[in-house]
PDB file of C-alpha atoms in Angstrom:
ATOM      1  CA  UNK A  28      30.828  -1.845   2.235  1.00 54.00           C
ATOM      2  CA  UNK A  29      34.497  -1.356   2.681  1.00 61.00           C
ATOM      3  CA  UNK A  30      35.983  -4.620   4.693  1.00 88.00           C
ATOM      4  CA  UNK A  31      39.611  -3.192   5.341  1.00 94.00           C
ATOM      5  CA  UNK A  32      39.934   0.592   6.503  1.00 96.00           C
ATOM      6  CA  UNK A  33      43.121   1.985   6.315  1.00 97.00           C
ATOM      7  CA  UNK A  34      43.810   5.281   8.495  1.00 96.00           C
ATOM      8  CA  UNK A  35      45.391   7.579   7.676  1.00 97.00           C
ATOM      9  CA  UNK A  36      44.922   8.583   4.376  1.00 96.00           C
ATOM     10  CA  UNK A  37      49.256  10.633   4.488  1.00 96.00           C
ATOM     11  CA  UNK A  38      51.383  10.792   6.719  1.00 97.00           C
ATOM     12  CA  UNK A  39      54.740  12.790   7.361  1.00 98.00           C
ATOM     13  CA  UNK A  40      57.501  11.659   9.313  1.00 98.00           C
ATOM     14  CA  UNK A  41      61.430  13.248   9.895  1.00 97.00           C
ATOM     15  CA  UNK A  42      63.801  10.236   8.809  1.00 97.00           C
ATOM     16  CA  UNK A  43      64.674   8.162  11.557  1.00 97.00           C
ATOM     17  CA  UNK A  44      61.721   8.586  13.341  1.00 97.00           C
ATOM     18  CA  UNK A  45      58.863   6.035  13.765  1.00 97.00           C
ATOM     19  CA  UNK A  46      56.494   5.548  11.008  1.00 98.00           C
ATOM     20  CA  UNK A  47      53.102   3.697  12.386  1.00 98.00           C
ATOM     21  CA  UNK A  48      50.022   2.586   9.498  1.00 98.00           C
ATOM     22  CA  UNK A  49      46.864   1.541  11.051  1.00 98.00           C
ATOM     23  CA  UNK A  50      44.041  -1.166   9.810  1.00 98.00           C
ATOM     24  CA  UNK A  51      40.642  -2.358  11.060  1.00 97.00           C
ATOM     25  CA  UNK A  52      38.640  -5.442   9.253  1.00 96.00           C
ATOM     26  CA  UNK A  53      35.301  -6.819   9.874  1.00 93.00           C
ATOM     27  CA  UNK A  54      35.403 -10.093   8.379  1.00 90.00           C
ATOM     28  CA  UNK A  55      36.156 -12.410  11.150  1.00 89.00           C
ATOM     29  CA  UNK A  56      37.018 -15.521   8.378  1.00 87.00           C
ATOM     30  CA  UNK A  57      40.181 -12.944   7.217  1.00 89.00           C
ATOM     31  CA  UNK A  58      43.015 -15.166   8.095  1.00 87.00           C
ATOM     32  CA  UNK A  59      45.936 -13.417   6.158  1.00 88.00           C
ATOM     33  CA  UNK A  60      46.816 -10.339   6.629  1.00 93.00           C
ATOM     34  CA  UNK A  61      50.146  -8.182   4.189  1.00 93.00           C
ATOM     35  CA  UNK A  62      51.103  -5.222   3.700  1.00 96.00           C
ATOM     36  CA  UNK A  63      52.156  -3.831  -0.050  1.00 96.00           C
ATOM     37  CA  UNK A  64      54.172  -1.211  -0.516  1.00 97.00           C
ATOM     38  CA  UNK A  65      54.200   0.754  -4.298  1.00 97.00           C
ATOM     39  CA  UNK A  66      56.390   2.975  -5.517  1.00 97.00           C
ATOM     40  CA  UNK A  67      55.352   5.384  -8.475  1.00 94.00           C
ATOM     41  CA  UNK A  68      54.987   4.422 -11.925  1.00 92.00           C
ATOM     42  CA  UNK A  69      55.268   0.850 -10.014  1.00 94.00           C
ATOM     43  CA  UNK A  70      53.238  -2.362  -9.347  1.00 95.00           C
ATOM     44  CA  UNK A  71      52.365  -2.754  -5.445  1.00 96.00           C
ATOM     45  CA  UNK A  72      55.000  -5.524  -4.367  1.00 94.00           C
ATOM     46  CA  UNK A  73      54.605  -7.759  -0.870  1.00 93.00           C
ATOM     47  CA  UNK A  74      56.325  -6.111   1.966  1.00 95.00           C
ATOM     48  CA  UNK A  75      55.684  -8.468   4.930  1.00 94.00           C
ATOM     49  CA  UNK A  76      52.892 -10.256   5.980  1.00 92.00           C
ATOM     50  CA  UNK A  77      51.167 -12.302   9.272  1.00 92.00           C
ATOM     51  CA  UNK A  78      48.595 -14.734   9.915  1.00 89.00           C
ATOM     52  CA  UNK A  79      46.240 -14.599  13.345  1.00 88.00           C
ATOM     53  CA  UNK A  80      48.108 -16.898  14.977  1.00 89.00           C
ATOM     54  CA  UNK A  81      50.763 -14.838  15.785  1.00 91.00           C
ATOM     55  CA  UNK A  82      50.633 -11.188  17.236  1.00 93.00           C
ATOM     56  CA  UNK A  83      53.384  -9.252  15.868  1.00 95.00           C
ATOM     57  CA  UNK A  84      56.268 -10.316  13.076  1.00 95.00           C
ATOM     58  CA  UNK A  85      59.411  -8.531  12.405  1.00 96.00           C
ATOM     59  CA  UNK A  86      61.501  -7.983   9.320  1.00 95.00           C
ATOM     60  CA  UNK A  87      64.287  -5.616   9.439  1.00 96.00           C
ATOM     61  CA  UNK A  88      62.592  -2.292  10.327  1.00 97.00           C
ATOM     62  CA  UNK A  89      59.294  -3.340   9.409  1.00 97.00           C
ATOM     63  CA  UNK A  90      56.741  -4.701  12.600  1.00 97.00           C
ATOM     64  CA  UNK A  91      53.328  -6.027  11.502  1.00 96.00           C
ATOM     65  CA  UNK A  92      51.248  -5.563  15.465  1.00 96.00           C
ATOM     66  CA  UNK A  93      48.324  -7.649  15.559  1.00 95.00           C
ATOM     67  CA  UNK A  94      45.024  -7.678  17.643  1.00 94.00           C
ATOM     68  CA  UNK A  95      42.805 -10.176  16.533  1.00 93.00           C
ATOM     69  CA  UNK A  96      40.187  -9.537  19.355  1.00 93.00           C
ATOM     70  CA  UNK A  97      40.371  -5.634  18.340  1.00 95.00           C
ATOM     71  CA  UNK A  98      40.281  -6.539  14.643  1.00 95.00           C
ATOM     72  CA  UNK A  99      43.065  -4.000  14.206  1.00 96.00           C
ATOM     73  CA  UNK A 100      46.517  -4.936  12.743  1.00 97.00           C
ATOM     74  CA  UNK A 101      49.300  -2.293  11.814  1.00 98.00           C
ATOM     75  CA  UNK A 102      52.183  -1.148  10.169  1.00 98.00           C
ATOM     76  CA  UNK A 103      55.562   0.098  12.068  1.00 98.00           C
ATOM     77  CA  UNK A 104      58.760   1.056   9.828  1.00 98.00           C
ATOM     78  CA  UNK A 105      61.233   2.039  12.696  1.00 97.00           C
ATOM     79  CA  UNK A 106      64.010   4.302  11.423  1.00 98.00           C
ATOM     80  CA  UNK A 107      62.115   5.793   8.442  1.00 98.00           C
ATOM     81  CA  UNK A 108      64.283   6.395   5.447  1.00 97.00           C
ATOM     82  CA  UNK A 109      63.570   8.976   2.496  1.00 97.00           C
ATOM     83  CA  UNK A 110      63.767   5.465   0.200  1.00 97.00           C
ATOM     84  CA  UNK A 111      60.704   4.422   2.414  1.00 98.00           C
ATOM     85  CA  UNK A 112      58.945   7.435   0.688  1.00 98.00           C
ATOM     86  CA  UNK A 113      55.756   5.041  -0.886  1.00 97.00           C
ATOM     87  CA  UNK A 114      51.989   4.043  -0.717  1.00 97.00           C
ATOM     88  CA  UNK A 115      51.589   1.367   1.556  1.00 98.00           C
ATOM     89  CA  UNK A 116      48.417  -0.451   1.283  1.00 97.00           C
ATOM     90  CA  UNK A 117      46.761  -3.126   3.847  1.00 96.00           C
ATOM     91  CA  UNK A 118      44.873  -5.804   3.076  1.00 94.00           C
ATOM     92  CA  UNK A 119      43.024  -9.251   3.603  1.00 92.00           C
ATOM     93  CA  UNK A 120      41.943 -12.491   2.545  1.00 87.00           C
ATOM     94  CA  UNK A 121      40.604 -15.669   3.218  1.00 81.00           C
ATOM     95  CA  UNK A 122      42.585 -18.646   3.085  1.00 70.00           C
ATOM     96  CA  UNK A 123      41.562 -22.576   2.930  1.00 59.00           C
ATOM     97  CA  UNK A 124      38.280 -23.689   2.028  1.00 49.00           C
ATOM     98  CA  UNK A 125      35.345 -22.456   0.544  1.00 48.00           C
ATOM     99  CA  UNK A 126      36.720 -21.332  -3.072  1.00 51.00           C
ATOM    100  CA  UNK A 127      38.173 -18.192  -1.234  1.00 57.00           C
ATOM    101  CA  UNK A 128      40.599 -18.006  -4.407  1.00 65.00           C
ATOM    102  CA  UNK A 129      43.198 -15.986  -2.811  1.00 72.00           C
ATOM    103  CA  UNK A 130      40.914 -12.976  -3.213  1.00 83.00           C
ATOM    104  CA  UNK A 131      42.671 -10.257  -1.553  1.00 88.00           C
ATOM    105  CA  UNK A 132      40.466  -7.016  -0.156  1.00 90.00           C
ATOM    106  CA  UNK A 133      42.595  -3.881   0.226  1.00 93.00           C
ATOM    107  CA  UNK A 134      42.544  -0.722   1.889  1.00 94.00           C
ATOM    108  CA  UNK A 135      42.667   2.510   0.344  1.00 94.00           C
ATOM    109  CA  UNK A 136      46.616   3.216   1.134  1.00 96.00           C
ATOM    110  CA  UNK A 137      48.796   6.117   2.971  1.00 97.00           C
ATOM    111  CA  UNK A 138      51.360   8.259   1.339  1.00 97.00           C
ATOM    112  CA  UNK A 139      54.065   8.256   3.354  1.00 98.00           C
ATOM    113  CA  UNK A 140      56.363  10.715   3.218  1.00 98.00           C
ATOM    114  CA  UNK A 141      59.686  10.341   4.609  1.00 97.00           C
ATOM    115  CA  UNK A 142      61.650  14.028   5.159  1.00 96.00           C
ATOM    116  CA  UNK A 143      65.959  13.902   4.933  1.00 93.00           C
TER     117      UNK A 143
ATOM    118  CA  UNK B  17      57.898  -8.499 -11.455  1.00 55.00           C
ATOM    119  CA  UNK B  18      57.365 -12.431 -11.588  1.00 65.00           C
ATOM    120  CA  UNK B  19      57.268 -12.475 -14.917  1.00 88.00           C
ATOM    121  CA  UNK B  20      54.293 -10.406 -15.596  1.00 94.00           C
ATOM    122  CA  UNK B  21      54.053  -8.263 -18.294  1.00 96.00           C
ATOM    123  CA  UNK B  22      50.725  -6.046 -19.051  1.00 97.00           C
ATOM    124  CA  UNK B  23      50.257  -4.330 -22.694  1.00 96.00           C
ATOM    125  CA  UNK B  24      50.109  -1.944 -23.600  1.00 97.00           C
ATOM    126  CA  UNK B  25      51.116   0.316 -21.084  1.00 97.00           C
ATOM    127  CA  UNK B  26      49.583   3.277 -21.823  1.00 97.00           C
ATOM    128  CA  UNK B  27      46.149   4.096 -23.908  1.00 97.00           C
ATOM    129  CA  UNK B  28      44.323   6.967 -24.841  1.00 97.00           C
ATOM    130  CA  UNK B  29      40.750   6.227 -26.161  1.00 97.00           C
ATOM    131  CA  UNK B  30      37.532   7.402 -27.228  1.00 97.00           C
ATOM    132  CA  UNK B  31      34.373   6.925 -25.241  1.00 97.00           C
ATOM    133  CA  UNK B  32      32.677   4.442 -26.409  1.00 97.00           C
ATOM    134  CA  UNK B  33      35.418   2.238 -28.174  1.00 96.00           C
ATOM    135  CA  UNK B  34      36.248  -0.924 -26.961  1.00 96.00           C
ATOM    136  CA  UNK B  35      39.932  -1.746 -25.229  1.00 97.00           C
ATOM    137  CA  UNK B  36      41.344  -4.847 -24.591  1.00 98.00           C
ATOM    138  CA  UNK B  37      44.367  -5.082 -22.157  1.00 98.00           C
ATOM    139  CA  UNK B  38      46.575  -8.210 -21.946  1.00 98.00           C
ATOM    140  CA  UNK B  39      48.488  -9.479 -18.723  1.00 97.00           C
ATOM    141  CA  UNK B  40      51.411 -12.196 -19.743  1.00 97.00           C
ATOM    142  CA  UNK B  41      53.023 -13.986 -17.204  1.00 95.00           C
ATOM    143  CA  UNK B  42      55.795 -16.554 -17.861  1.00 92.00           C
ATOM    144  CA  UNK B  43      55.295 -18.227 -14.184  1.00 83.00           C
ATOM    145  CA  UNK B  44      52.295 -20.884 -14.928  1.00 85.00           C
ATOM    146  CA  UNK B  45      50.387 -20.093 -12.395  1.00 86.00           C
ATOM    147  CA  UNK B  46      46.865 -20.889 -11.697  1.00 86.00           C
ATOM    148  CA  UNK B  47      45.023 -17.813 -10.425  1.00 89.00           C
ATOM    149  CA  UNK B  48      45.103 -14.129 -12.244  1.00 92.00           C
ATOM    150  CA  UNK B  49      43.307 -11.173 -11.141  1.00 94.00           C
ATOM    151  CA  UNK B  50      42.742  -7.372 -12.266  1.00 97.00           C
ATOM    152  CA  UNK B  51      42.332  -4.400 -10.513  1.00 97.00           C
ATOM    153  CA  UNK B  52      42.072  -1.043 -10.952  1.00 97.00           C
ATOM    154  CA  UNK B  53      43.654   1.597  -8.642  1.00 96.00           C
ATOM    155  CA  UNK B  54      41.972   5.201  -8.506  1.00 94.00           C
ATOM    156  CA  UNK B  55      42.994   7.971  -6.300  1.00 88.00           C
ATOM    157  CA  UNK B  56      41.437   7.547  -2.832  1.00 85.00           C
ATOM    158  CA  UNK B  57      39.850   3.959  -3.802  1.00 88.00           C
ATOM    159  CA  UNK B  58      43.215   1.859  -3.465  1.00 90.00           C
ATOM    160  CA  UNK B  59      43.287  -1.528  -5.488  1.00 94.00           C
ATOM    161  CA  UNK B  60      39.966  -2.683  -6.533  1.00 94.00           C
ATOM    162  CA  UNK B  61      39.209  -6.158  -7.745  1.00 93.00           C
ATOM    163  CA  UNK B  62      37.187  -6.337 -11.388  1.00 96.00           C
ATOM    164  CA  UNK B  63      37.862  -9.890 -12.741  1.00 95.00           C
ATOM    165  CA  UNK B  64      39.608 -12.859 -11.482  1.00 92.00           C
ATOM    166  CA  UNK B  65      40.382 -16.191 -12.848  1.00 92.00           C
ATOM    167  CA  UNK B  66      41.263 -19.489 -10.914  1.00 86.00           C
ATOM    168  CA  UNK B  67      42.284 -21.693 -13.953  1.00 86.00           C
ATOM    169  CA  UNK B  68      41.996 -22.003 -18.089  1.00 90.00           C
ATOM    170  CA  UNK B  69      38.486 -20.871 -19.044  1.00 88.00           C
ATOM    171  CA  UNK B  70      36.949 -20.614 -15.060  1.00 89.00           C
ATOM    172  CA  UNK B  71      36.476 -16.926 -14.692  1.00 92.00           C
ATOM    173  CA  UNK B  72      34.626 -14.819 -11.954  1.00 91.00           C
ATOM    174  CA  UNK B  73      33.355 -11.389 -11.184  1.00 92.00           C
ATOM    175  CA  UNK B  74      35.247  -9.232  -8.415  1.00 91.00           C
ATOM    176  CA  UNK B  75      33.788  -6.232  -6.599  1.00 90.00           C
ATOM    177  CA  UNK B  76      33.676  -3.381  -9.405  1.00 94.00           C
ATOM    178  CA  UNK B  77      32.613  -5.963 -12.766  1.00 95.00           C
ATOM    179  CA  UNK B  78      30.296  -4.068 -14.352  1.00 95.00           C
ATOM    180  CA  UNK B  79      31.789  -2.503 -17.908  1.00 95.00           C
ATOM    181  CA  UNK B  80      34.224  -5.503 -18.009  1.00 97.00           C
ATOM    182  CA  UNK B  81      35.086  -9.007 -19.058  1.00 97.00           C
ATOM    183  CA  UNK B  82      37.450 -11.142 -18.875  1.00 97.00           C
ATOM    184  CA  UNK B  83      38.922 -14.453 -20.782  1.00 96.00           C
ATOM    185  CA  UNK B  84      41.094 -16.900 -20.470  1.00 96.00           C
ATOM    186  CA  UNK B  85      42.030 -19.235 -23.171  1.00 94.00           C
ATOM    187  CA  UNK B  86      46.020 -19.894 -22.285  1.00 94.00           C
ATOM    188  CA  UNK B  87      47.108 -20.194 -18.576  1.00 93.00           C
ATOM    189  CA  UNK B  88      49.363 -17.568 -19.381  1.00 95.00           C
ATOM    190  CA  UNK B  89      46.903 -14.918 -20.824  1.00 96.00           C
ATOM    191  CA  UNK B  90      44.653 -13.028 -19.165  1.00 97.00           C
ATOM    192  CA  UNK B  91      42.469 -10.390 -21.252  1.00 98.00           C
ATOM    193  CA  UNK B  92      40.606  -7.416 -19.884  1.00 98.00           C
ATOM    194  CA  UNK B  93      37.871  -5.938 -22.252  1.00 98.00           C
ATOM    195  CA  UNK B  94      36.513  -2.677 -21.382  1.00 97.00           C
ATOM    196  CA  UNK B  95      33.112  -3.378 -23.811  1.00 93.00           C
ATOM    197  CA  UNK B  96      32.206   0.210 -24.489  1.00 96.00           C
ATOM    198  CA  UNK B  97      34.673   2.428 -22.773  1.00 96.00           C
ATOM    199  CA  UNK B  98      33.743   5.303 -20.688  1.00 97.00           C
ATOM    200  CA  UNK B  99      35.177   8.185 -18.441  1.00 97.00           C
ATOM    201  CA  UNK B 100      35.124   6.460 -15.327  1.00 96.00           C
ATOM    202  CA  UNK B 101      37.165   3.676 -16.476  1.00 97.00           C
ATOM    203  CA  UNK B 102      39.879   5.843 -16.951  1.00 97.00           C
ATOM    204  CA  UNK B 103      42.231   4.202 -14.531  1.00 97.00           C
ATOM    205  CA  UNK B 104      45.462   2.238 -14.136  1.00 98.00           C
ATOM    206  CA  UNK B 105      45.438  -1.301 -14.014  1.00 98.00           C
ATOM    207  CA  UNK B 106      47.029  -3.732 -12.463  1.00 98.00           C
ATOM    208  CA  UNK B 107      47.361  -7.745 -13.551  1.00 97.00           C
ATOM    209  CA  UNK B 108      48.389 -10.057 -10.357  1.00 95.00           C
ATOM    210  CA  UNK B 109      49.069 -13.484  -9.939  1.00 92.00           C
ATOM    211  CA  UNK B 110      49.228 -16.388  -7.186  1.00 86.00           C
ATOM    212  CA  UNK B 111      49.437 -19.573  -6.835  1.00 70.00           C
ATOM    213  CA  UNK B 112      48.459 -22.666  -4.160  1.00 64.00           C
ATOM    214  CA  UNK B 113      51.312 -23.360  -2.108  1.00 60.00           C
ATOM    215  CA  UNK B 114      52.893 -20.124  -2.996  1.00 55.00           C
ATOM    216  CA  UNK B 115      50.350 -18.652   0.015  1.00 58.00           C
ATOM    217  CA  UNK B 116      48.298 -16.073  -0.730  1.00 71.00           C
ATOM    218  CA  UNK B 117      50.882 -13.388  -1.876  1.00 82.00           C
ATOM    219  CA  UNK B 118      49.750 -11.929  -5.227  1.00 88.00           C
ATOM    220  CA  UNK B 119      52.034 -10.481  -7.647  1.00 90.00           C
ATOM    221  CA  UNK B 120      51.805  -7.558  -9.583  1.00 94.00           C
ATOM    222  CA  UNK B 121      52.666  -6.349 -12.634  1.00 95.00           C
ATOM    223  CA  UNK B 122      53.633  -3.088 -13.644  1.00 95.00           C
ATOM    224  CA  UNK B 123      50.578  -1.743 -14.788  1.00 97.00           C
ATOM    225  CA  UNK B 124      48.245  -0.349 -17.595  1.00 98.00           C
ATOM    226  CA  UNK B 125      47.434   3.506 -17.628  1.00 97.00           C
ATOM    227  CA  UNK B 126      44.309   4.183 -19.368  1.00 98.00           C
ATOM    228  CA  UNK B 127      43.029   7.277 -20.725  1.00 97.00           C
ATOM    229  CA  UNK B 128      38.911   7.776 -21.526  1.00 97.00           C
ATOM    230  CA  UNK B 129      37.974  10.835 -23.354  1.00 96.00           C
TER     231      UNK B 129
END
Protein backbone atom coordinates (compact mmCIF):
# COMPACT_ATOMS: atom_id res chain seq x y z
CA UNK A 1 0.00 0.00 0.00
CA UNK A 2 1.74 3.11 -1.10
CA UNK A 3 1.09 6.01 1.74
CA UNK A 4 2.61 9.04 -0.29
CA UNK A 5 1.70 9.33 -4.15
CA UNK A 6 3.65 11.53 -6.02
CA UNK A 7 2.14 12.78 -9.52
CA UNK A 8 3.64 13.18 -11.99
CA UNK A 9 6.01 10.73 -12.68
CA UNK A 10 8.35 13.91 -15.40
CA UNK A 11 7.76 16.87 -16.05
CA UNK A 12 9.10 19.58 -18.60
CA UNK A 13 9.16 23.11 -18.06
CA UNK A 14 10.90 26.31 -20.29
CA UNK A 15 13.27 28.10 -17.63
CA UNK A 16 11.62 30.73 -15.92
CA UNK A 17 8.44 29.32 -15.98
CA UNK A 18 6.54 27.72 -13.04
CA UNK A 19 7.43 24.32 -11.99
CA UNK A 20 4.42 22.72 -9.72
CA UNK A 21 5.03 18.78 -7.94
CA UNK A 22 1.97 17.32 -6.50
CA UNK A 23 1.45 14.81 -3.30
CA UNK A 24 -1.48 13.02 -1.67
CA UNK A 25 -1.05 10.90 1.81
CA UNK A 26 -3.44 8.82 3.67
CA UNK A 27 -2.04 8.60 6.97
CA UNK A 28 -3.77 11.19 8.95
CA UNK A 29 -0.89 10.81 12.06
CA UNK A 30 1.79 12.23 9.09
CA UNK A 31 2.80 15.38 10.77
CA UNK A 32 6.00 16.30 8.70
CA UNK A 33 6.01 16.76 5.50
CA UNK A 34 9.84 17.64 3.01
CA UNK A 35 10.68 17.62 -0.03
CA UNK A 36 14.29 16.07 -1.31
CA UNK A 37 15.73 16.97 -4.19
CA UNK A 38 18.75 14.48 -5.87
CA UNK A 39 20.93 15.15 -8.33
CA UNK A 40 22.64 12.20 -10.33
CA UNK A 41 25.28 10.09 -9.10
CA UNK A 42 24.02 12.02 -5.75
CA UNK A 43 22.43 11.33 -2.31
CA UNK A 44 18.76 12.94 -2.05
CA UNK A 45 19.51 16.14 0.19
CA UNK A 46 16.52 18.22 2.22
CA UNK A 47 15.15 20.95 0.12
CA UNK A 48 12.45 22.55 2.35
CA UNK A 49 10.05 21.22 4.49
CA UNK A 50 6.45 22.09 6.56
CA UNK A 51 4.53 20.82 9.32
CA UNK A 52 0.37 20.89 9.33
CA UNK A 53 0.21 23.71 11.19
CA UNK A 54 1.01 25.95 8.68
CA UNK A 55 -0.39 26.06 5.01
CA UNK A 56 2.24 27.15 2.75
CA UNK A 57 6.23 28.02 3.53
CA UNK A 58 8.53 29.84 1.31
CA UNK A 59 12.23 29.64 0.64
CA UNK A 60 13.65 31.54 -2.14
CA UNK A 61 11.82 30.13 -5.21
CA UNK A 62 10.70 27.14 -3.58
CA UNK A 63 6.67 27.17 -2.05
CA UNK A 64 5.64 24.04 -0.12
CA UNK A 65 1.19 24.58 -0.51
CA UNK A 66 -0.50 22.65 2.01
CA UNK A 67 -4.10 21.22 2.43
CA UNK A 68 -4.39 19.23 5.32
CA UNK A 69 -8.23 18.65 4.92
CA UNK A 70 -7.44 17.55 1.11
CA UNK A 71 -4.45 15.50 2.27
CA UNK A 72 -2.58 17.05 -0.65
CA UNK A 73 0.64 19.12 -0.18
CA UNK A 74 2.91 20.36 -3.17
CA UNK A 75 5.88 21.53 -4.65
CA UNK A 76 6.24 25.11 -6.55
CA UNK A 77 9.88 26.21 -7.85
CA UNK A 78 8.93 29.67 -9.41
CA UNK A 79 11.49 30.78 -12.00
CA UNK A 80 12.76 27.29 -12.96
CA UNK A 81 16.44 27.20 -13.70
CA UNK A 82 18.33 24.49 -15.93
CA UNK A 83 20.45 23.92 -12.35
CA UNK A 84 16.91 22.92 -10.98
CA UNK A 85 17.18 20.01 -13.55
CA UNK A 86 16.71 16.96 -10.57
CA UNK A 87 14.43 14.21 -9.00
CA UNK A 88 12.45 15.66 -6.45
CA UNK A 89 10.91 13.27 -4.13
CA UNK A 90 7.96 13.88 -1.41
CA UNK A 91 7.60 12.38 1.59
CA UNK A 92 6.23 11.79 5.24
CA UNK A 93 6.59 10.87 8.68
CA UNK A 94 5.39 10.73 11.98
CA UNK A 95 6.76 12.74 14.60
CA UNK A 96 6.45 12.50 18.64
CA UNK A 97 5.33 9.55 20.33
CA UNK A 98 4.79 6.14 19.68
CA UNK A 99 8.49 4.96 18.60
CA UNK A 100 7.71 6.65 15.15
CA UNK A 101 11.69 6.73 14.79
CA UNK A 102 11.82 9.38 12.28
CA UNK A 103 10.71 6.81 9.71
CA UNK A 104 10.27 8.71 6.64
CA UNK A 105 7.73 7.20 3.71
CA UNK A 106 8.53 8.59 0.25
CA UNK A 107 7.02 8.98 -2.96
CA UNK A 108 8.23 7.63 -6.06
CA UNK A 109 9.84 11.13 -7.44
CA UNK A 110 9.50 13.44 -10.78
CA UNK A 111 12.23 14.18 -13.19
CA UNK A 112 12.15 17.50 -13.75
CA UNK A 113 13.50 18.85 -16.53
CA UNK A 114 14.30 22.37 -16.79
CA UNK A 115 14.85 23.63 -20.78
CA UNK A 116 17.53 26.96 -21.33
CA UNK B 1 27.08 14.88 3.13
CA UNK B 2 27.03 15.04 7.10
CA UNK B 3 29.69 13.06 7.38
CA UNK B 4 28.44 9.93 5.86
CA UNK B 5 30.41 7.82 3.98
CA UNK B 6 29.02 4.35 2.38
CA UNK B 7 31.65 1.59 1.01
CA UNK B 8 32.21 0.54 -1.26
CA UNK B 9 30.65 2.41 -3.81
CA UNK B 10 30.25 0.26 -6.43
CA UNK B 11 29.93 -3.83 -6.55
CA UNK B 12 29.52 -6.31 -9.02
CA UNK B 13 28.56 -9.80 -7.63
CA UNK B 14 27.52 -13.19 -8.20
CA UNK B 15 24.09 -14.49 -7.35
CA UNK B 16 24.16 -16.10 -4.56
CA UNK B 17 27.27 -14.55 -2.71
CA UNK B 18 26.88 -12.65 0.19
CA UNK B 19 27.63 -8.57 0.29
CA UNK B 20 28.05 -6.55 3.08
CA UNK B 21 27.83 -2.69 2.66
CA UNK B 22 29.06 -0.27 5.37
CA UNK B 23 27.59 3.33 6.09
CA UNK B 24 30.22 5.54 8.37
CA UNK B 25 29.15 8.60 9.70
CA UNK B 26 31.39 10.87 11.83
CA UNK B 27 28.17 12.88 13.31
CA UNK B 28 27.14 10.50 16.46
CA UNK B 29 23.94 10.30 15.81
CA UNK B 30 21.37 8.02 17.12
CA UNK B 31 19.15 6.76 14.30
CA UNK B 32 20.53 5.15 10.78
CA UNK B 33 18.48 3.85 8.08
CA UNK B 34 18.92 2.10 4.51
CA UNK B 35 17.14 2.28 1.53
CA UNK B 36 17.22 1.25 -1.71
CA UNK B 37 16.15 3.40 -4.72
CA UNK B 38 14.93 1.52 -8.00
CA UNK B 39 13.62 3.14 -11.04
CA UNK B 40 9.91 3.97 -10.61
CA UNK B 41 9.92 2.75 -6.76
CA UNK B 42 11.67 5.99 -5.25
CA UNK B 43 13.49 5.45 -1.79
CA UNK B 44 12.46 2.39 -0.05
CA UNK B 45 13.15 1.68 3.57
CA UNK B 46 14.95 -2.00 4.32
CA UNK B 47 16.58 -1.64 7.80
CA UNK B 48 16.68 0.98 10.36
CA UNK B 49 18.37 1.38 13.61
CA UNK B 50 17.43 3.76 16.58
CA UNK B 51 20.58 3.20 18.80
CA UNK B 52 23.80 0.64 19.43
CA UNK B 53 22.50 -2.91 18.94
CA UNK B 54 18.35 -1.89 18.66
CA UNK B 55 17.64 -2.68 15.08
CA UNK B 56 14.26 -2.94 13.12
CA UNK B 57 12.76 -4.09 9.90
CA UNK B 58 11.52 -1.35 7.28
CA UNK B 59 9.08 -1.98 4.44
CA UNK B 60 11.19 -4.17 1.84
CA UNK B 61 13.41 -6.52 4.78
CA UNK B 62 13.29 -9.61 3.39
CA UNK B 63 16.99 -10.73 1.85
CA UNK B 64 18.59 -8.33 4.42
CA UNK B 65 20.08 -7.65 7.80
CA UNK B 66 21.39 -5.29 9.51
CA UNK B 67 23.92 -4.65 12.67
CA UNK B 68 25.02 -2.32 14.71
CA UNK B 69 27.85 -2.74 17.04
CA UNK B 70 29.46 1.08 16.99
CA UNK B 71 27.08 4.14 16.86
CA UNK B 72 28.94 5.03 13.96
CA UNK B 73 28.59 1.78 11.85
CA UNK B 74 25.87 0.62 10.24
CA UNK B 75 26.20 -2.78 8.13
CA UNK B 76 23.89 -3.99 5.41
CA UNK B 77 24.18 -7.79 4.55
CA UNK B 78 22.56 -8.93 1.50
CA UNK B 79 22.59 -12.93 2.90
CA UNK B 80 22.48 -14.65 -0.44
CA UNK B 81 22.43 -12.07 -3.14
CA UNK B 82 20.08 -12.09 -5.96
CA UNK B 83 18.97 -10.14 -9.18
CA UNK B 84 16.47 -8.10 -7.68
CA UNK B 85 18.69 -6.66 -5.19
CA UNK B 86 20.57 -5.13 -7.73
CA UNK B 87 20.02 -1.57 -6.66
CA UNK B 88 21.65 1.57 -5.27
CA UNK B 89 21.67 2.22 -1.79
CA UNK B 90 21.42 4.80 0.25
CA UNK B 91 22.66 5.12 4.22
CA UNK B 92 20.74 8.18 6.12
CA UNK B 93 20.93 9.54 9.35
CA UNK B 94 18.89 11.75 12.00
CA UNK B 95 18.85 12.66 15.08
CA UNK B 96 16.22 13.94 18.10
CA UNK B 97 16.23 17.52 18.19
CA UNK B 98 17.74 17.73 14.81
CA UNK B 99 13.76 17.18 13.56
CA UNK B 100 13.08 14.67 11.41
CA UNK B 101 15.40 15.62 8.42
CA UNK B 102 17.42 12.54 7.39
CA UNK B 103 20.66 12.72 5.77
CA UNK B 104 21.99 10.93 3.05
CA UNK B 105 24.93 9.65 1.93
CA UNK B 106 26.18 9.29 -1.37
CA UNK B 107 25.29 5.96 -2.12
CA UNK B 108 26.18 2.24 -2.93
CA UNK B 109 25.58 0.92 -6.60
CA UNK B 110 25.17 -2.70 -6.64
CA UNK B 111 25.41 -5.03 -9.39
CA UNK B 112 23.66 -8.87 -9.17
CA UNK B 113 24.49 -11.19 -11.91
Amino acid sequence: QQQVKQSPQSLIVQKGGISIINCAYENTAFDYFPWYQQFPGKGPALLIAIRPDVSEKKEGRFTISFNKSAKQFSLHIMDSQPGDSATYFCAASMSGSGGSNYKLTFGKGTLLTVNP
Amino acid sequence: DAGITQSPRHKVTETGTPVTLRCHQTENHRYMYWYRQDPGHGLRLIHYSYGVKDTDKGEVSDGYSVSRSKTEDFLLTLESATSSQTSVYFCAISYPGGGETQYFGPGTRLLVL
